[in-house]
Coordinates of C-alpha atoms (C1' of nucleotides) in Angstrom, one line a residue:
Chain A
X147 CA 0.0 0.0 0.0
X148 CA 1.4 3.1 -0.9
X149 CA 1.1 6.6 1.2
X150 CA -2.0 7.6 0.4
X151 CA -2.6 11.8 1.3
X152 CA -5.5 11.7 3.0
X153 CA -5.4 15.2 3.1
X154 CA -6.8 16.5 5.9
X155 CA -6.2 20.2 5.0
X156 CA -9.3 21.9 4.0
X157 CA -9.3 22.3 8.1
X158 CA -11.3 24.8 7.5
X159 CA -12.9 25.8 10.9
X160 CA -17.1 24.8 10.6
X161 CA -19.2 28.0 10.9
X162 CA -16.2 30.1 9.9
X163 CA -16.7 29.6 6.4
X164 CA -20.0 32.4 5.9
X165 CA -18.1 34.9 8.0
X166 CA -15.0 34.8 5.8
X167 CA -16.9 34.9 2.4
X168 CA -19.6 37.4 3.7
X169 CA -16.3 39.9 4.8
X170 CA -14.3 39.7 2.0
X171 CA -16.9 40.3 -0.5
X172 CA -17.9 43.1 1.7
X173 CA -14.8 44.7 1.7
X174 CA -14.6 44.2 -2.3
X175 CA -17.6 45.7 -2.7
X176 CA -16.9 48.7 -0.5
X177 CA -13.4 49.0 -2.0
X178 CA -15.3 49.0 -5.5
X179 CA -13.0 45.7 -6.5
X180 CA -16.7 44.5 -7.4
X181 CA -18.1 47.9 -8.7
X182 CA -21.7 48.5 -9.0
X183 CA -23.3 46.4 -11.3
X184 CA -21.0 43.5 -11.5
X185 CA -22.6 40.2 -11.7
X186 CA -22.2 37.6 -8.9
X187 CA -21.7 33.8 -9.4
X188 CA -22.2 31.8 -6.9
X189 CA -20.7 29.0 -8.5
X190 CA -17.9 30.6 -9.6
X191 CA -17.3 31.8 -5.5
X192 CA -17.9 28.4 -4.7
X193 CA -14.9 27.1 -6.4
X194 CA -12.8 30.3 -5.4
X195 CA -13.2 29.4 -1.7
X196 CA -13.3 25.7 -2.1
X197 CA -17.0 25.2 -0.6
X198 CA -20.2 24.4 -1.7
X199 CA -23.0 26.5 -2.3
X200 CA -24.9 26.7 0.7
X201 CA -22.3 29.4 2.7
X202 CA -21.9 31.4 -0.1
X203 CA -25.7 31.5 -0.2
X204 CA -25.8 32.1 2.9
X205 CA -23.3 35.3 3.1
X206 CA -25.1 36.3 -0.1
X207 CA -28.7 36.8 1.5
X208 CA -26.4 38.7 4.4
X209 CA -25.3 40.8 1.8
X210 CA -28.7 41.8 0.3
X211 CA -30.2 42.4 4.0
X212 CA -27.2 45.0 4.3
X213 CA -28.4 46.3 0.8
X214 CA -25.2 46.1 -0.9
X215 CA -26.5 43.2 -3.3
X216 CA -29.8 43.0 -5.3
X217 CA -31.1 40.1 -6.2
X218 CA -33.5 39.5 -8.7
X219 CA -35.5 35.8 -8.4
X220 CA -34.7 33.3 -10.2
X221 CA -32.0 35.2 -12.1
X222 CA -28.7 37.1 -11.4
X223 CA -27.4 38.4 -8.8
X224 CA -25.1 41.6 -8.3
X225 CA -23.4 44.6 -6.2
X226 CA -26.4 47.0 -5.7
X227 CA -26.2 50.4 -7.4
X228 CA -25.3 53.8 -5.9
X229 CA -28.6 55.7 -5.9
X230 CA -27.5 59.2 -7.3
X231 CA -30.7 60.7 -7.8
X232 CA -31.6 60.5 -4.5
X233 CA -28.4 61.3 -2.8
X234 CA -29.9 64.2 -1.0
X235 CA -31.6 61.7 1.2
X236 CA -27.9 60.3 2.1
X237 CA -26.8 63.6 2.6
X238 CA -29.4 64.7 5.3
X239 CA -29.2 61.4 7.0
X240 CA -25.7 61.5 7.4
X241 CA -25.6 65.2 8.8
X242 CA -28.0 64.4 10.9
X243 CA -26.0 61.3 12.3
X244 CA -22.9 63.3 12.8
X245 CA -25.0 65.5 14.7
X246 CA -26.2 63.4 16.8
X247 CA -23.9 61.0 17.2
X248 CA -21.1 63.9 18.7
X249 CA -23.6 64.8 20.9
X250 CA -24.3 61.5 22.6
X251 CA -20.7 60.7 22.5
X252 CA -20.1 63.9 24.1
X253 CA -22.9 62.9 26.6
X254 CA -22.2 59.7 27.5
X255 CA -18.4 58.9 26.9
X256 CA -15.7 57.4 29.1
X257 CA -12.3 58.2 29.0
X258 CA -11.1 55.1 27.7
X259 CA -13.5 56.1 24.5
X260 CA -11.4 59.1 24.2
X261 CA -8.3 57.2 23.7
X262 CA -9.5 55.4 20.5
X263 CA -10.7 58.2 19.1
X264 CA -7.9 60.0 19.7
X265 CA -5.9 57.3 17.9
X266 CA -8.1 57.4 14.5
X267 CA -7.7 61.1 14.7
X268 CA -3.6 60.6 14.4
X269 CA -4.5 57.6 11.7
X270 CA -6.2 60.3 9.5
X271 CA -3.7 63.1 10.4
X272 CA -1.4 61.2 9.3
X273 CA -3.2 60.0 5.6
X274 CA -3.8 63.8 5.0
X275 CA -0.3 64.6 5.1
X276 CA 0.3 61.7 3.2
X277 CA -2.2 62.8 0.9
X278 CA -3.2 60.0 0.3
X279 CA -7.0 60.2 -0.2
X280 CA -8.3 56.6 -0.3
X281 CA -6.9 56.5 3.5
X282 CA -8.6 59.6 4.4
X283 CA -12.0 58.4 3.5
X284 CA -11.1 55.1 5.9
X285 CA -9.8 56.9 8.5
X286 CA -12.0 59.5 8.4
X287 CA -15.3 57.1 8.6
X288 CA -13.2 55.1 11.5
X289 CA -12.9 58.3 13.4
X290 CA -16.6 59.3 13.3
X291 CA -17.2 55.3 14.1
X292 CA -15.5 55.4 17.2
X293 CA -17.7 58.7 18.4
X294 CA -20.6 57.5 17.7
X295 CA -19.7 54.3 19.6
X296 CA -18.8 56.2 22.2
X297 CA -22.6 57.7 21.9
X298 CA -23.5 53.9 22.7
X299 CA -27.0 54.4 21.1
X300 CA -27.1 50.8 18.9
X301 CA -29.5 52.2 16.9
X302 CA -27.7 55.0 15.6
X303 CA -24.5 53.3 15.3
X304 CA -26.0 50.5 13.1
X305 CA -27.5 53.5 10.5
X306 CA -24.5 55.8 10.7
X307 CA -22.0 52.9 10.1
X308 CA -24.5 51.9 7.1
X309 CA -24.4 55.8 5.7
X310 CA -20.1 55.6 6.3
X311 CA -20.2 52.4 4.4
X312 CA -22.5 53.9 1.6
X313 CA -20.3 56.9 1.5
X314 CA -17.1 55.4 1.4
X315 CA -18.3 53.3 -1.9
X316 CA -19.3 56.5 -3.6
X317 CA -16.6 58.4 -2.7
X318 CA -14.3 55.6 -4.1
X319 CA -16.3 56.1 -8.0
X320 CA -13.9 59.7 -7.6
X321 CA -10.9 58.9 -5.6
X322 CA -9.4 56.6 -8.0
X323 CA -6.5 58.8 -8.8
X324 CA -5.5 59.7 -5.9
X325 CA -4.9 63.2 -6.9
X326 CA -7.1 65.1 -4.8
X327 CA -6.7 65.5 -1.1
X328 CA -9.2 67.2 1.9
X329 CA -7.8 70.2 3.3
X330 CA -6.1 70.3 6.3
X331 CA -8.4 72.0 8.1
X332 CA -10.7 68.9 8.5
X333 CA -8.1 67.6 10.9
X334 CA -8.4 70.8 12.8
X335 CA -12.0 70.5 13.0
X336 CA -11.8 67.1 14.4
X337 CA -9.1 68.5 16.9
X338 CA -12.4 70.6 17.9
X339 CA -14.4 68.2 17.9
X340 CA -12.5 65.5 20.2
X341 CA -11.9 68.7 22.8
X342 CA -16.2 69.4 23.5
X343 CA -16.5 65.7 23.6
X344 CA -13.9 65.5 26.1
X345 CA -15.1 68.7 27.2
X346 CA -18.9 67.4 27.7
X347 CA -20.3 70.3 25.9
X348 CA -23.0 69.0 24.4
X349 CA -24.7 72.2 22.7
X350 CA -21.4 73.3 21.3
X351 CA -20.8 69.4 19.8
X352 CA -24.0 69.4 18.3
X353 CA -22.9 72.8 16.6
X354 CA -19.1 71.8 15.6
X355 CA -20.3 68.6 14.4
X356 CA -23.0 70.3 11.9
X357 CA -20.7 72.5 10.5
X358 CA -18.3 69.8 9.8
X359 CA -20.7 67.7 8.5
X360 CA -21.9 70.4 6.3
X361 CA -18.0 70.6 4.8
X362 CA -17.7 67.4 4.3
X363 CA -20.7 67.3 2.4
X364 CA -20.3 70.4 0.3
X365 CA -16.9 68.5 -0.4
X366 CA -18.4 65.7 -1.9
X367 CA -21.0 67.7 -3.9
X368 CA -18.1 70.2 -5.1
X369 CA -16.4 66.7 -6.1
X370 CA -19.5 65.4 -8.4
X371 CA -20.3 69.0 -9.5
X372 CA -16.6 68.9 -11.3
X373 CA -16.9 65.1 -12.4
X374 CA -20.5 66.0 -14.1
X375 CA -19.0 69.2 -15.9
X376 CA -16.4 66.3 -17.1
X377 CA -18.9 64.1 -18.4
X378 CA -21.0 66.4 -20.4
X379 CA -17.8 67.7 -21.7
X380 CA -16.8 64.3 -22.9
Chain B
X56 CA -52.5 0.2 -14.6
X57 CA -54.0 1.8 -11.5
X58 CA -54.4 5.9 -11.9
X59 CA -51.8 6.3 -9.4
X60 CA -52.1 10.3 -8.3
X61 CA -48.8 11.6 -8.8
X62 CA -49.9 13.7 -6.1
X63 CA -48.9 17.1 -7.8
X64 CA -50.2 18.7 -4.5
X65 CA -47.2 20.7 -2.9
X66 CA -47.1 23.0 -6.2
X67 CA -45.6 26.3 -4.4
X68 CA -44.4 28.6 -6.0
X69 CA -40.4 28.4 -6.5
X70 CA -39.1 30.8 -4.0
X71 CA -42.2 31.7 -2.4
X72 CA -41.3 29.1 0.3
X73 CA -38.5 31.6 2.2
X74 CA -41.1 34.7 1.8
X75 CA -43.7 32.7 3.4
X76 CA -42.0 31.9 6.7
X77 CA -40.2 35.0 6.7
X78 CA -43.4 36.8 7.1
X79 CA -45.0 34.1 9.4
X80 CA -42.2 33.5 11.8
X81 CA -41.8 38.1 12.1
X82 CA -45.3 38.6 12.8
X83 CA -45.4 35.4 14.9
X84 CA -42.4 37.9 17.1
X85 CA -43.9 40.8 16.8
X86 CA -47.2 39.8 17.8
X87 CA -45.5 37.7 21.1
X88 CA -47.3 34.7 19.4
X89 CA -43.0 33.7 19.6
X90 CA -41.8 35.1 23.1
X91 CA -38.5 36.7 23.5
X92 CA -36.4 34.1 24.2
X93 CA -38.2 31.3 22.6
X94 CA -36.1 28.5 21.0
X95 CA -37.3 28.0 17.5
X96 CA -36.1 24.7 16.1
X97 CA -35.3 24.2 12.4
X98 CA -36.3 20.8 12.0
X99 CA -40.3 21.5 13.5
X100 CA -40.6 24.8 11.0
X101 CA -39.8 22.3 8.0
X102 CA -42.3 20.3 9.0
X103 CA -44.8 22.4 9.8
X104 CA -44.4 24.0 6.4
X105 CA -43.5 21.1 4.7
X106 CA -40.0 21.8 3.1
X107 CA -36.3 21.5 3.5
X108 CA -34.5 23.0 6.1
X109 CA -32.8 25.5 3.7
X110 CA -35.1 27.4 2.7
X111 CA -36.4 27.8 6.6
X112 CA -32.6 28.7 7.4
X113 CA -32.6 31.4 4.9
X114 CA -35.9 32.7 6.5
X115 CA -33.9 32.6 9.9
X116 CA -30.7 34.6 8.4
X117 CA -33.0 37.3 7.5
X118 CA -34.4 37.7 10.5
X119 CA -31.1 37.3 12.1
X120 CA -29.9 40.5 10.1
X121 CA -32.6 42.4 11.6
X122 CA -31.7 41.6 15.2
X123 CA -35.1 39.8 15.7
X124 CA -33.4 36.6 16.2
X125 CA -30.2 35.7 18.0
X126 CA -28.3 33.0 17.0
X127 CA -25.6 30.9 19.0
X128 CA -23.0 29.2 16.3
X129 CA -23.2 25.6 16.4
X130 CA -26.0 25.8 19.7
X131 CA -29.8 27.2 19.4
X132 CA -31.5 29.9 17.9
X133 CA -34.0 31.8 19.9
X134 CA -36.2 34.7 19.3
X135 CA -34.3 38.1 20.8
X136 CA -35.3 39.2 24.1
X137 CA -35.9 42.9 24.4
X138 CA -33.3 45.3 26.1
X139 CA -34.9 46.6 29.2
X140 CA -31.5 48.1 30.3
X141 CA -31.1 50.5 27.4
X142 CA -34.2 51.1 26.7
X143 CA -33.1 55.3 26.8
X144 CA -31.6 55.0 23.6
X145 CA -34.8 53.4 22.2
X146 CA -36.5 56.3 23.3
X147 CA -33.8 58.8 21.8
X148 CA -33.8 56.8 18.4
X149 CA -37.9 57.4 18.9
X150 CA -37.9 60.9 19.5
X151 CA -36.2 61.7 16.8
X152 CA -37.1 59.2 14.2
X153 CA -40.9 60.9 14.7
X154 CA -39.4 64.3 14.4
X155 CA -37.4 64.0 11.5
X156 CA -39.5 61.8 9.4
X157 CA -42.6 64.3 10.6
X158 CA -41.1 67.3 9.8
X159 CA -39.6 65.6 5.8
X160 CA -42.9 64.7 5.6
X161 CA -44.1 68.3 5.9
X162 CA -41.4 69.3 3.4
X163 CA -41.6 66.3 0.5
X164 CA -45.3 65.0 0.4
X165 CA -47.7 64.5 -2.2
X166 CA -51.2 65.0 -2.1
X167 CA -52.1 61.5 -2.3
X168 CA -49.8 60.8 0.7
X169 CA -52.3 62.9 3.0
X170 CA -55.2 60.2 1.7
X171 CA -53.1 57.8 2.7
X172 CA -52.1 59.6 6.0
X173 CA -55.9 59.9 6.7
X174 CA -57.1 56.6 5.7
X175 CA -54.5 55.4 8.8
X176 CA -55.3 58.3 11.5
X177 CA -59.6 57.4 11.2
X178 CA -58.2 53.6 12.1
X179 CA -56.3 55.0 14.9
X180 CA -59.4 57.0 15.7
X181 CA -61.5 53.9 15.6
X182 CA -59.1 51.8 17.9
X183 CA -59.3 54.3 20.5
X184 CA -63.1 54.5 20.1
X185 CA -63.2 50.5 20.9
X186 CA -60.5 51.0 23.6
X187 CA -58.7 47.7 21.7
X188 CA -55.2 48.9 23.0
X189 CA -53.6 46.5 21.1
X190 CA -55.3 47.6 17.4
X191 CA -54.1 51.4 18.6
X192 CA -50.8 50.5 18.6
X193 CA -50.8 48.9 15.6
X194 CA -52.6 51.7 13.6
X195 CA -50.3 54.4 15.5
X196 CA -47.4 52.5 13.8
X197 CA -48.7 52.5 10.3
X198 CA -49.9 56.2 11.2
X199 CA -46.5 57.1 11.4
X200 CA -45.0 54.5 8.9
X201 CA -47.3 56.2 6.4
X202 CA -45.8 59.8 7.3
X203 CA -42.7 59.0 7.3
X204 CA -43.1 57.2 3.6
X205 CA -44.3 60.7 2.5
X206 CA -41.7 62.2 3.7
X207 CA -39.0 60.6 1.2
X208 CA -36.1 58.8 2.9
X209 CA -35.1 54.9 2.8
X210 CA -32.9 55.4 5.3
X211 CA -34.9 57.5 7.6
X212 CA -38.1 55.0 7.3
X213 CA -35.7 51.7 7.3
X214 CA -34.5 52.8 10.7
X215 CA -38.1 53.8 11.7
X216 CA -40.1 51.3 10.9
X217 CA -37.8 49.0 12.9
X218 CA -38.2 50.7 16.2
X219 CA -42.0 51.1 15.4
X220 CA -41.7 47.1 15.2
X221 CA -39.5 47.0 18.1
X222 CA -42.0 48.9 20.0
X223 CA -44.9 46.8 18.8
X224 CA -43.2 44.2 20.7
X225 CA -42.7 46.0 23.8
X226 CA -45.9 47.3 24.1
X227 CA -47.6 43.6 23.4
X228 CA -45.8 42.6 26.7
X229 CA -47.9 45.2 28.5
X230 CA -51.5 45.4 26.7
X231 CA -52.2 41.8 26.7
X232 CA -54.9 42.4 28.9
X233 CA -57.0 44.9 26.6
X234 CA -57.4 47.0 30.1
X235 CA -55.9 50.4 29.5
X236 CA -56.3 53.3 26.8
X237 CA -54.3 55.7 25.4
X238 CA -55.8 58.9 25.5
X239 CA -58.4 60.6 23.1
X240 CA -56.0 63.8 23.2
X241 CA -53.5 61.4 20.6
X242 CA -56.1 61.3 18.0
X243 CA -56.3 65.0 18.2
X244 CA -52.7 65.5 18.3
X245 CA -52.9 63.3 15.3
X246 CA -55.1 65.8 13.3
X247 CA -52.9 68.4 14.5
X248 CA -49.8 66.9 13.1
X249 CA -51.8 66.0 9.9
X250 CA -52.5 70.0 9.6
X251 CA -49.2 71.0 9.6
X252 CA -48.1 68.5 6.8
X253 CA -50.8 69.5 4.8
X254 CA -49.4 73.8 5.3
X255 CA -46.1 72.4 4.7
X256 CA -44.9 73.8 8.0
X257 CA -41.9 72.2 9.0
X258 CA -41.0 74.5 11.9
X259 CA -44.3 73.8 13.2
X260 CA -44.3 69.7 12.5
X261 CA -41.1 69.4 13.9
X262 CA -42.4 71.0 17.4
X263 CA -45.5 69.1 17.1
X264 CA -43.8 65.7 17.2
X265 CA -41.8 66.7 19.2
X266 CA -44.3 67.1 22.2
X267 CA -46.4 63.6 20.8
X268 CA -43.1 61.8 20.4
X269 CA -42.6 63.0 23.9
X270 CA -46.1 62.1 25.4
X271 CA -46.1 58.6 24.0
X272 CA -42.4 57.8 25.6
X273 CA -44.1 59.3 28.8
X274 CA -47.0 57.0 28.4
X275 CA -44.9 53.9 27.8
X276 CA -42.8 54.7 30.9
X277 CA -45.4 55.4 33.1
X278 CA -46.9 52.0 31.9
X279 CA -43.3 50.0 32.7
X280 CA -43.2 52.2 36.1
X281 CA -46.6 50.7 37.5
X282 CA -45.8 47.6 36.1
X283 CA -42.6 47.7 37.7
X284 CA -44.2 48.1 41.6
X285 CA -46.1 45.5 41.1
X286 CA -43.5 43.0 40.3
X287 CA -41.6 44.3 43.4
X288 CA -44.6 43.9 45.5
X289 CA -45.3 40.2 44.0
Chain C
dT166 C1' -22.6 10.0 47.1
dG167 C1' -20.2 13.1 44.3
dT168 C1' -17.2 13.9 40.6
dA169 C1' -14.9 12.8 36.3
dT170 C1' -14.9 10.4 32.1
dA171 C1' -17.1 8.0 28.3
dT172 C1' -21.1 7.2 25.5
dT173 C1' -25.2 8.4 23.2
dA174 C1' -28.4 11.6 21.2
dT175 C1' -29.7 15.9 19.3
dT176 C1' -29.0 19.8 16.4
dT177 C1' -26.4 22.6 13.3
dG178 C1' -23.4 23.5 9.2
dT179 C1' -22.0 21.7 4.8
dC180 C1' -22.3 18.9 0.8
dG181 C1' -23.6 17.0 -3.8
dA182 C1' -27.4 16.3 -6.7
dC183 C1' -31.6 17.4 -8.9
dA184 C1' -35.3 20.2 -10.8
dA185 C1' -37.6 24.7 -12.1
dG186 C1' -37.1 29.0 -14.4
dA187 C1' -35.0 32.0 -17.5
dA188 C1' -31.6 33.1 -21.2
dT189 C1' -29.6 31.5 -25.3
dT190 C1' -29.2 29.0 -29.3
dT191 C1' -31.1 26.2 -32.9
dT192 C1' -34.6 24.8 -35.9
dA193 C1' -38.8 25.4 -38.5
dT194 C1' -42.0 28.1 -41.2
dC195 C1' -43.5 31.8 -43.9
Chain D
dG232 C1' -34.2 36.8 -44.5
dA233 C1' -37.2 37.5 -40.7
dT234 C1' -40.1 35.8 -37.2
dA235 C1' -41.9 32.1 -34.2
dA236 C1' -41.4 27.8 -31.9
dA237 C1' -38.5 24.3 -30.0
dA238 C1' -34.5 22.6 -28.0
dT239 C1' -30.5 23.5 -25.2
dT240 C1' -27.7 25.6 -21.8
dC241 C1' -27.1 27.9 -17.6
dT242 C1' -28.3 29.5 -13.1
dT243 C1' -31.0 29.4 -9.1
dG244 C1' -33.9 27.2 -5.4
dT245 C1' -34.7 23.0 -3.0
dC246 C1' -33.9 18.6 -1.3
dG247 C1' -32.1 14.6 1.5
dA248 C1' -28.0 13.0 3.5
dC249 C1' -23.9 13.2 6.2
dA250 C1' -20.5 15.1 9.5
dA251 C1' -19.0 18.2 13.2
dA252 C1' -20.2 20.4 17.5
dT253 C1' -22.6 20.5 21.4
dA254 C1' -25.9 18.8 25.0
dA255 C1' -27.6 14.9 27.6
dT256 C1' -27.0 10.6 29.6
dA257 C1' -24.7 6.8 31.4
dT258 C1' -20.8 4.7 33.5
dA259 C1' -16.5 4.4 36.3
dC260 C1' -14.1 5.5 40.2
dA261 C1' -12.9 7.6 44.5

DNA sequence: TGTATATTATTTGTCGACAAGAATTTTATC
DNA sequence: GATAAAATTCTTGTCGACAAATAATATACA
């Protein structure tokens, strides 16, 4: 009898399978490596990750409760569309979550909170002198993320993280290049911003955290504005 | 040859199955038919609706992605138990939910949203009429559901319409014995808030449900307070 | 009798296979 | 050559079965 390889490597942990194809085709399709629009196989993920069906099913209908997948019966599957035309609906939910998410945090906050948020602050200090733009969008939405978990309101946290997620896959359509940068003074409003959370001034959060909302959002709309003029140009 | 029946009975429709128990199994928690806490147990739903366990399990991720279930990995699955302890950031989520969506509504409807609007508020008028606590809640909900459809905003009425369930569910625990009443002065607060919608005041319909969102948290608490002596002097 | 270990039973997660529905290609008819 | 019908291919939804993980029970031992 020869050596036969019973090969007992697919040691795959069971239950652990869902979790690692529902992540990385989240992150693929927040990093727009699966743009809008592109077709999903299940078959075809099957075979990438060397299992059957079922999990990947499984992560799919994940996916499509998260709306980041549509599915259409009995036919294909694929990465869900950015809604442009109503994007003033994104826009008014997300001020409003900065809002009040900064307030909460600056409500209900410990000091250990104040430590991670610090931390993302120097994270995105730190890609805006880099310029690098792709990491100020992560950090950026990381930073935010850890006030609002500091807010420790569930129900907000699970909508604002939904809006950052949303965000970052639109802003990613224009950051491609790599060539633009936020200013610097969105790490001085954050400065601002970590000091009345620390501070426990909740009127004054509420107020910072509009205003740099507002920015950020007349940044993004200054971004399509120019991409538009580009297009009809074309 | 016998005519043997080929028994072409079970014809359901191909994907209808998931849809079906979906449905069931949420209103079955919302309505308390399923306690919080109760097990549910695969192999008994695909029984009782006569199909695989795969489709039942992709009825169960679903709800699992909208925090109605819980699921232990590799142990039982069990319908979520309401959070008592943070029940303030319920209320928060509330308040605001029913100011925002109010005061979008007053901004964005249609005329044919106000029918709509109506149609829900004479239910509501009618519950309170019959005292049937639990058909007031239920037509409050969709009273606000409907207002906050007019006013325009997936994300707004996604997060909405899941605390409105998640309040369903708490109030069931408490108005199982048909006994108590909310107030006539709703339904008139109701009209109220209905009248500034229709003027398009969104100053106005943001103060408005304001003071309602406010009153009905006040009601709910004064409910869990009296409940709350008596369990202490059980 | 109480605790630790081994055995059994139950339930979940995964698999391969099959059938229904839709898309695509081929064939037939004018 | 164009259109309609039929056949084929391809993908999804469902099924029954099996294996892993856990819970429950029984057994051994002090």
């Amino acid at each position: 009898m020869t050596d036969i390889d019973t090969s007992p490597i697919p040691e795959r942990k069971r239950g652990s399978g869902v979790k690692m194809v529902y992540d990385l085709l989240r992150d693929e399709i927040l990093d727009l490596v699966l743009p809008p629009g592109s077709p999903i196989d299940e078959v075809q993920l099957a075979e990438r990750f060397k299992m059957s069906r079922t999990p990947i099913r499984e992560a799919l209908v994940r996916l499509a409760g998260e709306g980041l997948i549509d599915t259409l019966p009995n036919r294909s599957t694929m990465v869900a569309n950015i809604d442009f035309l109503n994007m003033h609906t994104f826009f008014d939910a997300l001020v409003l979550m900065y809002r009040v998410t900064t307030k909460l945090a600056a409500q209900y906050h410990r000091p250990e909170d104040l430590k991670v948020i610090r931390a993302h602050q120097a994270e995105f200090a730190a890609a805006v002198q880099a310029q690098d733009a792709l990491a100020m969008i992560a950090t950026n939405a990381a930073f935010h993320s850890a006030i609002a978990e500091a807010g420790r309101n569930a129900y907000f946290t699970g909508l604002f993280n939904r809006l950052l997620d949303e965000g970052r896959r639109m802003l990613r359509l224009y950051y491609q290049s790599y060539d633009d940068r936020l200013p610097q003074r969105f790490v001085e409003e954050h400065d601002d911003i970590i000091a009345v959370i620390a501070n426990r001034d909740i009127e004054e959060a509420d107020r910072l955290a509009k205003l740099h909302a507002e920015q950020i959002v007349h940044q993004i709309q200054k971004l399509f504005a120019r991409e538009d003029r580009l297009d009809v140009a074309l």
